[in-house]
Short mmCIF file of C-alpha atoms and ligand atoms in Angstrom, two decimals:
data_model
loop_
_atom_site.label_atom_id
_atom_site.label_comp_id
_atom_site.label_asym_id
_atom_site.label_seq_id
_atom_site.Cartn_x
_atom_site.Cartn_y
_atom_site.Cartn_z
CA MET A 1 -46.83 -106.91 -86.41
CA SER A 2 -49.93 -106.43 -84.23
CA ASN A 3 -50.06 -108.16 -80.90
CA PRO A 4 -53.33 -110.20 -80.80
CA ASP A 5 -53.67 -109.50 -77.05
CA HIS A 6 -53.57 -105.76 -77.70
CA PRO A 7 -55.50 -104.83 -80.82
CA PRO A 8 -54.43 -101.66 -82.62
CA ALA A 9 -55.82 -98.39 -81.32
CA VAL A 10 -58.79 -97.20 -83.34
CA GLY A 11 -57.69 -95.15 -86.29
CA VAL A 12 -54.19 -96.52 -86.76
CA LEU A 13 -53.62 -96.90 -90.45
CA ASP A 14 -50.84 -99.22 -91.30
CA GLN A 15 -51.67 -99.18 -94.97
CA GLY A 16 -49.04 -99.17 -97.61
CA PRO A 17 -45.53 -98.13 -96.96
CA GLU A 18 -46.39 -95.05 -94.91
CA LEU A 19 -46.63 -95.13 -91.11
CA ILE A 20 -49.65 -93.03 -90.32
CA PHE A 21 -50.50 -92.02 -86.75
CA PRO A 22 -54.02 -91.99 -85.29
CA PRO A 23 -56.22 -89.02 -86.19
CA GLY A 24 -55.78 -86.17 -83.73
CA PHE A 25 -52.34 -87.37 -82.67
CA LEU A 26 -50.83 -84.45 -80.75
CA TRP A 27 -47.56 -83.44 -82.38
CA GLY A 28 -45.52 -81.05 -80.33
CA ALA A 29 -42.21 -79.83 -79.05
CA ALA A 30 -41.13 -79.11 -75.49
CA THR A 31 -38.97 -76.66 -73.56
CA ALA A 32 -38.56 -75.61 -69.93
CA ALA A 33 -38.56 -72.18 -68.33
CA TYR A 34 -35.04 -71.99 -66.90
CA GLN A 35 -33.57 -73.52 -70.04
CA ILE A 36 -34.91 -70.88 -72.43
CA GLU A 37 -36.47 -67.83 -70.81
CA GLY A 38 -33.55 -65.77 -69.50
CA ALA A 39 -34.74 -62.48 -67.92
CA ALA A 40 -33.68 -63.97 -64.62
CA THR A 41 -34.19 -60.80 -62.62
CA GLU A 42 -36.96 -59.15 -64.60
CA GLY A 43 -40.65 -58.69 -63.87
CA GLY A 44 -40.27 -59.53 -60.19
CA ARG A 45 -38.69 -62.97 -60.68
CA THR A 46 -36.54 -64.10 -57.74
CA PRO A 47 -33.80 -66.78 -57.71
CA SER A 48 -34.49 -70.46 -57.97
CA ILE A 49 -32.11 -73.23 -56.94
CA TRP A 50 -30.82 -73.25 -60.52
CA ASP A 51 -29.86 -69.56 -60.35
CA THR A 52 -27.92 -70.21 -57.17
CA PHE A 53 -26.37 -73.41 -58.48
CA SER A 54 -25.32 -72.03 -61.86
CA HIS A 55 -23.80 -68.98 -60.19
CA THR A 56 -21.72 -71.21 -57.91
CA GLU A 57 -18.25 -71.76 -59.32
CA GLY A 58 -17.58 -75.21 -60.67
CA ARG A 59 -21.17 -76.39 -60.83
CA VAL A 60 -21.96 -75.78 -64.53
CA VAL A 61 -19.58 -76.28 -67.44
CA ALA A 62 -17.77 -73.05 -68.34
CA GLY A 63 -19.73 -71.14 -65.69
CA HIS A 64 -22.79 -70.90 -67.93
CA THR A 65 -26.03 -69.69 -66.35
CA GLY A 66 -29.65 -69.28 -67.43
CA ASP A 67 -29.52 -65.49 -66.97
CA VAL A 68 -30.11 -64.86 -70.68
CA ALA A 69 -30.53 -68.35 -72.17
CA CYS A 70 -32.52 -68.07 -75.43
CA ASP A 71 -34.02 -64.75 -74.36
CA HIS A 72 -37.40 -66.34 -74.95
CA TYR A 73 -38.97 -64.03 -72.33
CA HIS A 74 -38.45 -61.13 -74.74
CA ARG A 75 -38.77 -63.04 -78.01
CA MET A 76 -41.81 -65.10 -77.14
CA PRO A 77 -44.15 -63.79 -79.88
CA SER A 78 -41.67 -64.51 -82.66
CA ASP A 79 -40.84 -67.90 -81.12
CA VAL A 80 -44.54 -68.78 -81.24
CA ARG A 81 -44.67 -67.67 -84.87
CA LEU A 82 -41.79 -70.05 -85.56
CA MET A 83 -43.70 -72.88 -83.87
CA ALA A 84 -46.67 -72.11 -86.10
CA GLU A 85 -44.45 -72.13 -89.19
CA LEU A 86 -43.28 -75.60 -88.19
CA GLY A 87 -46.89 -76.68 -87.88
CA LEU A 88 -46.70 -77.67 -84.20
CA ARG A 89 -50.08 -78.74 -82.88
CA SER A 90 -48.98 -78.37 -79.27
CA TYR A 91 -46.23 -76.69 -77.28
CA ARG A 92 -45.15 -78.01 -73.91
CA PHE A 93 -43.59 -75.31 -71.73
CA SER A 94 -42.98 -74.96 -68.02
CA VAL A 95 -43.95 -72.16 -65.70
CA SER A 96 -41.14 -70.68 -63.64
CA TRP A 97 -42.33 -70.92 -60.03
CA PRO A 98 -40.14 -67.99 -58.83
CA ARG A 99 -41.46 -65.84 -61.66
CA VAL A 100 -45.11 -66.24 -60.73
CA GLN A 101 -44.74 -66.63 -56.95
CA PRO A 102 -41.48 -64.98 -55.93
CA GLY A 103 -39.91 -66.73 -52.99
CA GLY A 104 -42.25 -69.72 -53.36
CA SER A 105 -45.03 -68.64 -51.02
CA GLY A 106 -47.48 -65.80 -50.61
CA PRO A 107 -49.29 -63.85 -53.30
CA ALA A 108 -48.91 -64.22 -57.04
CA ASN A 109 -46.71 -61.89 -59.04
CA ALA A 110 -49.01 -60.32 -61.62
CA ALA A 111 -46.17 -59.49 -64.03
CA GLY A 112 -44.96 -63.09 -63.98
CA LEU A 113 -48.40 -64.55 -64.60
CA ASP A 114 -48.92 -62.03 -67.32
CA PHE A 115 -46.02 -63.43 -69.30
CA TYR A 116 -47.63 -66.88 -69.31
CA ARG A 117 -51.07 -65.39 -70.10
CA ARG A 118 -49.56 -63.73 -73.15
CA LEU A 119 -47.75 -66.93 -74.13
CA VAL A 120 -50.94 -68.98 -73.89
CA ASP A 121 -52.89 -66.37 -75.83
CA GLU A 122 -50.25 -66.32 -78.57
CA LEU A 123 -50.34 -70.11 -78.77
CA LEU A 124 -54.11 -70.28 -78.93
CA GLY A 125 -54.14 -67.49 -81.47
CA HIS A 126 -51.93 -69.64 -83.69
CA GLY A 127 -54.01 -72.76 -83.13
CA ILE A 128 -51.33 -74.38 -80.93
CA GLU A 129 -52.51 -76.33 -77.89
CA PRO A 130 -50.69 -75.14 -74.75
CA TRP A 131 -49.36 -77.91 -72.50
CA LEU A 132 -48.29 -76.55 -69.15
CA THR A 133 -45.74 -78.16 -66.83
CA LEU A 134 -45.80 -76.74 -63.34
CA TYR A 135 -42.38 -77.86 -62.15
CA HIS A 136 -39.34 -78.32 -64.33
CA TRP A 137 -36.73 -78.11 -61.55
CA ASP A 138 -36.69 -74.43 -60.62
CA LEU A 139 -37.57 -74.54 -56.92
CA PRO A 140 -37.65 -71.04 -55.40
CA GLN A 141 -34.44 -70.63 -53.37
CA PRO A 142 -36.20 -69.71 -50.08
CA LEU A 143 -37.99 -73.07 -50.16
CA GLU A 144 -34.65 -74.81 -50.54
CA ASP A 145 -33.32 -72.73 -47.64
CA ALA A 146 -36.25 -74.04 -45.60
CA GLY A 147 -35.26 -77.65 -46.37
CA GLY A 148 -36.08 -78.14 -50.05
CA TRP A 149 -37.83 -81.25 -51.32
CA PRO A 150 -36.56 -83.45 -48.46
CA ALA A 151 -38.80 -81.29 -46.23
CA ARG A 152 -42.47 -82.28 -46.19
CA ASP A 153 -43.70 -78.71 -46.17
CA THR A 154 -42.44 -78.16 -49.73
CA ALA A 155 -45.19 -80.48 -51.00
CA GLY A 156 -47.84 -78.20 -49.53
CA ARG A 157 -46.16 -75.11 -50.99
CA PHE A 158 -46.23 -76.78 -54.41
CA ALA A 159 -49.98 -77.40 -54.16
CA ASP A 160 -50.55 -73.73 -53.25
CA TYR A 161 -48.50 -72.68 -56.25
CA ALA A 162 -50.47 -75.06 -58.51
CA GLU A 163 -53.70 -73.46 -57.35
CA LEU A 164 -52.39 -70.00 -58.05
CA VAL A 165 -51.39 -70.95 -61.60
CA ALA A 166 -54.73 -72.70 -62.15
CA ASP A 167 -56.58 -69.56 -61.07
CA ALA A 168 -54.69 -67.53 -63.66
CA LEU A 169 -54.48 -69.94 -66.60
CA GLY A 170 -57.00 -72.68 -65.95
CA ASP A 171 -59.60 -71.08 -68.18
CA ARG A 172 -57.47 -71.58 -71.29
CA VAL A 173 -55.03 -74.43 -70.61
CA THR A 174 -56.41 -77.96 -70.90
CA TYR A 175 -53.27 -80.08 -70.49
CA TRP A 176 -51.33 -79.93 -67.23
CA THR A 177 -48.26 -81.83 -66.10
CA THR A 178 -47.40 -81.45 -62.42
CA LEU A 179 -43.75 -82.53 -62.31
CA ASN A 180 -41.16 -83.11 -64.96
CA GLU A 181 -38.87 -86.05 -64.22
CA PRO A 182 -39.04 -86.24 -60.43
CA TRP A 183 -36.21 -88.79 -60.53
CA CYS A 184 -33.84 -86.05 -61.67
CA SER A 185 -35.07 -83.57 -59.07
CA ALA A 186 -34.63 -86.12 -56.29
CA PHE A 187 -31.64 -88.22 -57.27
CA LEU A 188 -29.52 -85.76 -59.27
CA GLY A 189 -30.44 -82.81 -57.05
CA TYR A 190 -30.14 -84.44 -53.62
CA GLY A 191 -28.31 -87.74 -54.29
CA SER A 192 -25.37 -87.12 -56.60
CA GLY A 193 -25.58 -83.34 -56.40
CA VAL A 194 -24.78 -82.83 -60.09
CA HIS A 195 -28.01 -80.85 -60.38
CA ALA A 196 -29.34 -78.05 -58.19
CA PRO A 197 -29.40 -77.72 -55.27
CA GLY A 198 -26.24 -79.84 -55.35
CA ARG A 199 -26.76 -81.83 -52.18
CA SER A 200 -25.48 -85.36 -51.82
CA ASP A 201 -27.27 -87.56 -49.34
CA GLY A 202 -29.08 -90.78 -50.24
CA ALA A 203 -31.73 -90.49 -47.51
CA ASP A 204 -32.50 -86.92 -48.57
CA ALA A 205 -32.86 -88.06 -52.19
CA VAL A 206 -35.41 -90.70 -51.18
CA ARG A 207 -37.29 -88.22 -48.99
CA ALA A 208 -37.23 -85.68 -51.83
CA GLY A 209 -38.68 -88.26 -54.21
CA HIS A 210 -41.53 -88.94 -51.78
CA HIS A 211 -42.33 -85.29 -51.18
CA LEU A 212 -42.22 -84.52 -54.88
CA MET A 213 -44.85 -87.20 -55.43
CA LEU A 214 -46.84 -85.95 -52.45
CA GLY A 215 -46.74 -82.44 -53.93
CA HIS A 216 -47.88 -83.93 -57.23
CA GLY A 217 -50.88 -85.63 -55.60
CA LEU A 218 -51.86 -82.52 -53.65
CA ALA A 219 -51.51 -80.40 -56.77
CA VAL A 220 -53.71 -82.79 -58.77
CA GLN A 221 -56.38 -82.53 -56.07
CA ALA A 222 -56.20 -78.73 -56.09
CA LEU A 223 -56.29 -78.54 -59.89
CA ARG A 224 -59.14 -81.04 -60.13
CA ALA A 225 -61.18 -79.02 -57.63
CA SER A 226 -60.71 -75.75 -59.46
CA ARG A 227 -60.60 -77.06 -63.07
CA PRO A 228 -62.69 -80.23 -63.42
CA GLN A 229 -62.30 -80.26 -67.22
CA ALA A 230 -58.50 -80.17 -67.21
CA GLN A 231 -56.43 -83.14 -68.39
CA LEU A 232 -53.98 -83.82 -65.58
CA GLY A 233 -50.84 -85.91 -65.52
CA ILE A 234 -47.25 -86.29 -64.45
CA THR A 235 -44.13 -86.75 -66.58
CA VAL A 236 -41.67 -89.44 -65.57
CA ASN A 237 -38.36 -90.28 -67.22
CA LEU A 238 -38.24 -94.02 -67.73
CA TYR A 239 -35.55 -96.43 -68.88
CA PRO A 240 -35.67 -100.07 -69.78
CA VAL A 241 -33.11 -101.67 -67.49
CA THR A 242 -31.40 -104.70 -68.97
CA PRO A 243 -28.97 -107.04 -67.23
CA ALA A 244 -25.62 -107.35 -69.02
CA SER A 245 -25.96 -111.15 -68.83
CA ASP A 246 -28.27 -113.85 -67.52
CA ALA A 247 -26.09 -114.30 -64.47
CA PRO A 248 -28.33 -114.00 -61.38
CA ALA A 249 -26.14 -111.23 -59.94
CA ASP A 250 -26.56 -109.13 -63.11
CA VAL A 251 -30.29 -109.81 -63.16
CA ASP A 252 -30.49 -108.66 -59.57
CA ALA A 253 -28.52 -105.50 -60.40
CA ALA A 254 -31.10 -104.73 -63.11
CA ARG A 255 -33.94 -105.29 -60.66
CA ARG A 256 -32.37 -102.84 -58.19
CA ILE A 257 -31.81 -100.08 -60.74
CA ASP A 258 -35.26 -100.59 -62.22
CA ALA A 259 -36.73 -100.14 -58.74
CA LEU A 260 -34.88 -96.85 -58.22
CA ALA A 261 -35.25 -95.42 -61.72
CA ASN A 262 -38.74 -96.51 -62.71
CA ARG A 263 -40.83 -98.27 -60.09
CA PHE A 264 -39.95 -95.73 -57.36
CA PHE A 265 -42.38 -93.37 -59.14
CA LEU A 266 -44.65 -95.59 -61.21
CA ASP A 267 -45.78 -97.76 -58.30
CA PRO A 268 -46.80 -95.01 -55.85
CA VAL A 269 -48.43 -92.83 -58.53
CA LEU A 270 -50.25 -95.58 -60.44
CA ARG A 271 -50.67 -98.30 -57.79
CA GLY A 272 -50.62 -96.42 -54.50
CA SER A 273 -47.73 -98.40 -53.00
CA TYR A 274 -43.93 -98.54 -52.95
CA PRO A 275 -42.35 -101.67 -54.42
CA THR A 276 -41.47 -104.01 -51.55
CA ASP A 277 -38.04 -104.83 -52.99
CA LEU A 278 -37.19 -101.11 -53.08
CA ALA A 279 -37.73 -100.75 -49.35
CA ALA A 280 -35.54 -103.81 -48.76
CA ASP A 281 -32.78 -102.50 -51.04
CA LEU A 282 -32.84 -99.14 -49.25
CA ARG A 283 -32.89 -100.46 -45.68
CA GLU A 284 -29.37 -99.16 -44.95
CA VAL A 285 -30.34 -95.75 -46.37
CA THR A 286 -33.78 -95.03 -44.90
CA ASP A 287 -36.56 -96.66 -42.92
CA PHE A 288 -39.18 -94.73 -44.94
CA GLY A 289 -40.23 -93.05 -41.68
CA HIS A 290 -41.05 -89.96 -43.74
CA VAL A 291 -44.05 -91.75 -45.32
CA ARG A 292 -47.17 -90.92 -43.34
CA ASP A 293 -50.57 -92.64 -43.30
CA GLY A 294 -52.63 -91.40 -46.21
CA ASP A 295 -49.66 -90.18 -48.30
CA LEU A 296 -49.90 -92.95 -50.85
CA ALA A 297 -53.62 -92.34 -51.33
CA VAL A 298 -52.83 -88.70 -52.12
CA ILE A 299 -49.94 -89.65 -54.40
CA SER A 300 -52.16 -92.04 -56.36
CA THR A 301 -54.97 -89.52 -56.89
CA PRO A 302 -56.46 -90.51 -60.27
CA LEU A 303 -54.97 -88.91 -63.37
CA ASP A 304 -56.11 -88.37 -66.94
CA LEU A 305 -52.84 -89.17 -68.67
CA VAL A 306 -49.23 -90.18 -68.11
CA GLY A 307 -46.27 -88.43 -69.74
CA VAL A 308 -43.21 -90.51 -70.56
CA ASN A 309 -39.81 -88.99 -71.29
CA TYR A 310 -37.53 -91.41 -73.08
CA TYR A 311 -33.89 -91.04 -74.05
CA SER A 312 -31.98 -94.30 -73.58
CA ARG A 313 -31.60 -97.66 -71.87
CA HIS A 314 -29.61 -98.68 -68.81
CA VAL A 315 -27.58 -101.87 -69.13
CA VAL A 316 -26.23 -102.92 -65.76
CA ALA A 317 -24.15 -105.58 -64.11
CA ALA A 318 -23.15 -106.73 -60.67
CA PRO A 319 -20.19 -105.00 -59.04
CA VAL A 320 -16.62 -106.08 -59.70
CA GLU A 321 -13.65 -105.13 -57.62
CA GLY A 322 -11.92 -101.91 -58.69
CA ALA A 323 -14.35 -100.91 -61.48
CA GLU A 324 -14.26 -97.23 -62.47
CA PRO A 325 -17.37 -95.25 -61.46
CA GLU A 326 -19.50 -93.89 -64.32
CA PRO A 327 -19.80 -90.14 -64.80
CA TYR A 328 -22.74 -87.72 -64.51
CA TRP A 329 -26.19 -89.18 -63.98
CA ARG A 330 -24.82 -92.66 -63.76
CA ALA A 331 -22.67 -91.52 -60.83
CA PRO A 332 -22.91 -94.10 -58.06
CA SER A 333 -24.42 -91.56 -55.67
CA CYS A 334 -27.52 -91.33 -57.93
CA TRP A 335 -28.39 -94.83 -56.81
CA PRO A 336 -28.61 -94.94 -53.00
CA GLY A 337 -28.28 -98.47 -51.69
CA SER A 338 -27.11 -99.71 -55.10
CA GLU A 339 -23.99 -97.57 -55.57
CA ASP A 340 -21.92 -100.59 -56.49
CA VAL A 341 -24.01 -101.61 -59.52
CA ARG A 342 -22.03 -101.16 -62.76
CA PHE A 343 -23.46 -99.38 -65.79
CA VAL A 344 -22.24 -101.17 -68.88
CA THR A 345 -21.65 -99.57 -72.26
CA ARG A 346 -22.37 -101.81 -75.21
CA GLY A 347 -20.42 -99.99 -77.89
CA VAL A 348 -23.54 -99.00 -79.82
CA PRO A 349 -23.81 -95.47 -81.30
CA VAL A 350 -24.23 -92.73 -78.73
CA THR A 351 -25.38 -89.12 -78.75
CA ASP A 352 -23.26 -86.17 -77.67
CA MET A 353 -24.45 -86.87 -74.10
CA ASN A 354 -22.83 -90.29 -74.45
CA TRP A 355 -26.29 -91.84 -74.14
CA GLU A 356 -26.74 -94.99 -76.17
CA ILE A 357 -29.24 -94.72 -79.01
CA ASP A 358 -31.86 -97.39 -78.45
CA ALA A 359 -35.15 -96.75 -80.26
CA PRO A 360 -36.69 -100.18 -79.46
CA GLY A 361 -36.37 -99.15 -75.81
CA LEU A 362 -39.12 -96.59 -76.43
CA THR A 363 -41.54 -99.27 -77.64
CA GLU A 364 -40.58 -101.42 -74.67
CA THR A 365 -41.08 -98.58 -72.21
CA LEU A 366 -44.47 -97.52 -73.55
CA ARG A 367 -45.68 -101.11 -73.64
CA ARG A 368 -44.53 -101.68 -70.10
CA VAL A 369 -46.37 -98.65 -68.72
CA HIS A 370 -49.53 -99.66 -70.53
CA GLU A 371 -49.37 -103.40 -69.96
CA GLU A 372 -48.18 -103.36 -66.35
CA TYR A 373 -49.62 -100.15 -64.99
CA THR A 374 -52.42 -98.31 -66.70
CA ASP A 375 -54.96 -97.93 -69.47
CA LEU A 376 -54.63 -94.15 -69.30
CA PRO A 377 -53.66 -92.27 -72.46
CA LEU A 378 -49.89 -91.97 -72.72
CA TYR A 379 -47.89 -89.15 -74.27
CA VAL A 380 -44.20 -89.07 -75.06
CA THR A 381 -43.60 -85.72 -73.40
CA GLU A 382 -39.89 -85.65 -74.31
CA ASN A 383 -37.66 -87.53 -76.69
CA GLY A 384 -34.59 -86.22 -78.47
CA SER A 385 -30.85 -86.10 -78.74
CA ALA A 386 -27.84 -83.83 -78.44
CA PHE A 387 -25.39 -83.79 -81.31
CA VAL A 388 -22.60 -81.45 -82.32
CA ASP A 389 -24.14 -79.18 -84.95
CA ALA A 390 -22.56 -76.64 -87.24
CA VAL A 391 -23.90 -73.75 -89.29
CA VAL A 392 -22.73 -74.10 -92.89
CA ASP A 393 -23.88 -71.49 -95.40
CA GLY A 394 -26.59 -70.44 -92.98
CA GLN A 395 -27.98 -74.00 -92.65
CA VAL A 396 -27.74 -76.67 -89.97
CA ASP A 397 -27.98 -80.13 -91.47
CA ASP A 398 -28.46 -82.25 -88.35
CA VAL A 399 -28.77 -85.64 -89.99
CA ASP A 400 -28.01 -87.57 -86.80
CA ARG A 401 -30.78 -85.87 -84.84
CA LEU A 402 -33.21 -86.35 -87.71
CA ALA A 403 -32.35 -90.06 -87.81
CA TYR A 404 -32.83 -90.28 -84.04
CA PHE A 405 -36.32 -88.75 -84.26
CA ASP A 406 -37.21 -90.94 -87.22
CA ALA A 407 -36.19 -94.15 -85.46
CA HIS A 408 -38.00 -93.21 -82.26
CA LEU A 409 -41.18 -92.24 -84.06
CA ARG A 410 -41.15 -95.62 -85.78
CA ALA A 411 -40.75 -97.17 -82.32
CA ALA A 412 -43.66 -95.09 -81.02
CA HIS A 413 -45.78 -96.24 -83.93
CA GLU A 414 -44.91 -99.83 -83.15
CA ALA A 415 -46.13 -99.31 -79.60
CA ILE A 416 -49.45 -98.00 -80.96
CA ASN A 417 -49.75 -101.08 -83.15
CA ALA A 418 -49.16 -103.19 -80.06
CA GLY A 419 -52.16 -101.56 -78.39
CA VAL A 420 -50.60 -98.70 -76.43
CA PRO A 421 -52.98 -95.72 -76.23
CA LEU A 422 -50.26 -93.27 -77.24
CA ARG A 423 -51.89 -89.94 -78.01
CA GLY A 424 -49.01 -87.59 -78.70
CA TYR A 425 -45.30 -86.97 -79.04
CA PHE A 426 -43.22 -83.95 -78.02
CA ALA A 427 -39.76 -83.53 -79.47
CA TRP A 428 -37.08 -82.37 -77.05
CA SER A 429 -36.40 -79.70 -77.75
CA LEU A 430 -37.91 -76.95 -79.81
CA MET A 431 -34.64 -75.03 -79.62
CA ASP A 432 -31.10 -75.40 -78.32
CA ASN A 433 -31.01 -74.34 -74.68
CA PHE A 434 -29.32 -74.43 -71.28
CA GLU A 435 -28.62 -78.12 -70.76
CA TRP A 436 -28.34 -77.93 -66.96
CA ALA A 437 -24.86 -78.91 -65.68
CA TRP A 438 -23.64 -78.93 -69.28
CA GLY A 439 -24.65 -75.32 -69.86
CA TYR A 440 -24.85 -74.42 -73.55
CA THR A 441 -22.31 -77.03 -74.61
CA LYS A 442 -24.96 -79.60 -75.56
CA ARG A 443 -27.49 -78.87 -78.28
CA PHE A 444 -30.82 -80.71 -78.28
CA GLY A 445 -32.80 -78.26 -80.40
CA MET A 446 -34.58 -78.64 -83.72
CA VAL A 447 -33.89 -74.92 -83.98
CA TRP A 448 -30.31 -73.66 -83.74
CA ILE A 449 -29.72 -70.77 -81.36
CA ASP A 450 -26.86 -68.38 -81.96
CA TYR A 451 -26.24 -67.35 -78.36
CA ASP A 452 -24.43 -64.16 -79.41
CA SER A 453 -27.04 -62.76 -81.76
CA GLN A 454 -30.03 -64.83 -80.55
CA ALA A 455 -30.75 -65.68 -84.19
CA ARG A 456 -32.87 -68.79 -84.70
CA ILE A 457 -32.17 -71.21 -87.56
CA PRO A 458 -34.52 -74.16 -88.03
CA LYS A 459 -32.31 -77.22 -88.56
CA SER A 460 -33.00 -79.97 -91.11
CA SER A 461 -34.74 -81.96 -88.35
CA ALA A 462 -37.21 -79.11 -87.83
CA ARG A 463 -38.13 -79.02 -91.53
CA TRP A 464 -38.44 -82.80 -91.55
CA TYR A 465 -40.61 -82.77 -88.39
CA ALA A 466 -42.89 -80.17 -89.97
CA GLU A 467 -43.46 -82.60 -92.83
CA VAL A 468 -44.12 -85.49 -90.43
CA ILE A 469 -46.75 -83.38 -88.73
CA ARG A 470 -48.26 -82.31 -92.05
CA ARG A 471 -48.71 -85.88 -93.24
CA ASN A 472 -49.43 -87.21 -89.72
CA GLY A 473 -46.85 -89.89 -90.27
CA LEU A 474 -43.59 -91.04 -91.69
CA ALA A 475 -42.54 -91.85 -95.18
CA ALA A 476 -41.66 -95.38 -96.18
CA GLN A 477 -38.19 -96.48 -95.20
O1 IFM B 501 -32.83 -80.97 -71.09
C1 IFM B 501 -33.38 -82.03 -70.39
C2 IFM B 501 -34.77 -81.69 -69.90
O2 IFM B 501 -34.77 -80.54 -69.13
C3 IFM B 501 -35.33 -82.82 -69.07
N1 IFM B 501 -35.24 -84.05 -69.78
C4 IFM B 501 -33.99 -84.41 -70.39
C5 IFM B 501 -33.48 -83.26 -71.23
C6 IFM B 501 -32.13 -83.64 -71.86
O3 IFM B 501 -31.20 -83.89 -70.86
#
């Protein structure tokens, strides 16, 4: 049903039983450098915080590392051919900072840049639009040793790095994302410590979040100056946050988590201010003394698009005495100042990450960004699910993942019908890969990776997605 306040975007055809997306809708798949490339010590690449972290005992399940990963560094041309076979219109990848600027400062590494030049050329040669993310969590280790993201200087280093990548690739890459999911970098990396660099200090997490956004703003300014035609944005991971009940204490718990998970980034980047309730909630953690005059103007430097990563919803409630803490990214230390808020599970179906499947949450999230924050074009820059897959007779029939994509694409279409200027969708992920602290034990790919032989097997979801792209829409339900 269309919302009369938000007429459908031009070109949306809701005719007949098919759900057709607007002409030119950018269908893609996403990956990230450390999760797929491997070749950790080749071509002049130096360690990032994820190399150090994954090589530290006890940090990653089963001691897995990204040393080899999907060996994409060596198999890139055939991986691009596979993307073309699937009909991808765009491929979202990230550049490994320590591959192109070893150590995180100083001159570029020609061999590292060359890899991405070849990747972009292969993509363009196959008619696939490259979408470049500058930072998907692999901070060069020397920058961490100098203080990491809690240190202000890291923001400036990031802008220098952005300029260096723009000089090399700006002539052929139109779409640029500065950061991927700064919440994870800040709050999992420096708050709970379940991600690299594994530090656990609430004030550092908040400082890291600020300096990530400052680096984003500085990078946008540098990119804009050198590449005025580029389409520039940021990717944030957003969650609808729902109170478990109407009780005022539960509603307040939802407000607090929403401030930390969503508004912490959306408000500075799109409004140029921090939410006032956030500062009040965090008063025991930080006085925000790290925020200098002019920072918020830099952070809110105008963008061309906003990338939204969506996976699930948070349902939260007020603390009760003696409640068990939640694991992983819901660990209390991810939420400085609100550690006592309870994350509630509703008993609805979950993925292999134990994340609740909630497709309407995608519609809600996209509508919120558009209706409360911006008229900018939006892109779903990641959406997907981990399930336990199996190869049977050489095939992987991942019906659960296919159903997840199907439901979320219907939700995305509903957002378009409600007036959201959604211009594209990137499935996470093109292929199974290194799922951070979970190593290779969680599979998000549309393409199965045999980590022993490095064979690739497109799963049922990949074949189905190719058909969605071909018809620019979904079949009737
Ligand atoms: O694998 C990650 C990705 O690197 C960032 N977004 C979430 C994905 C699934 O956890």
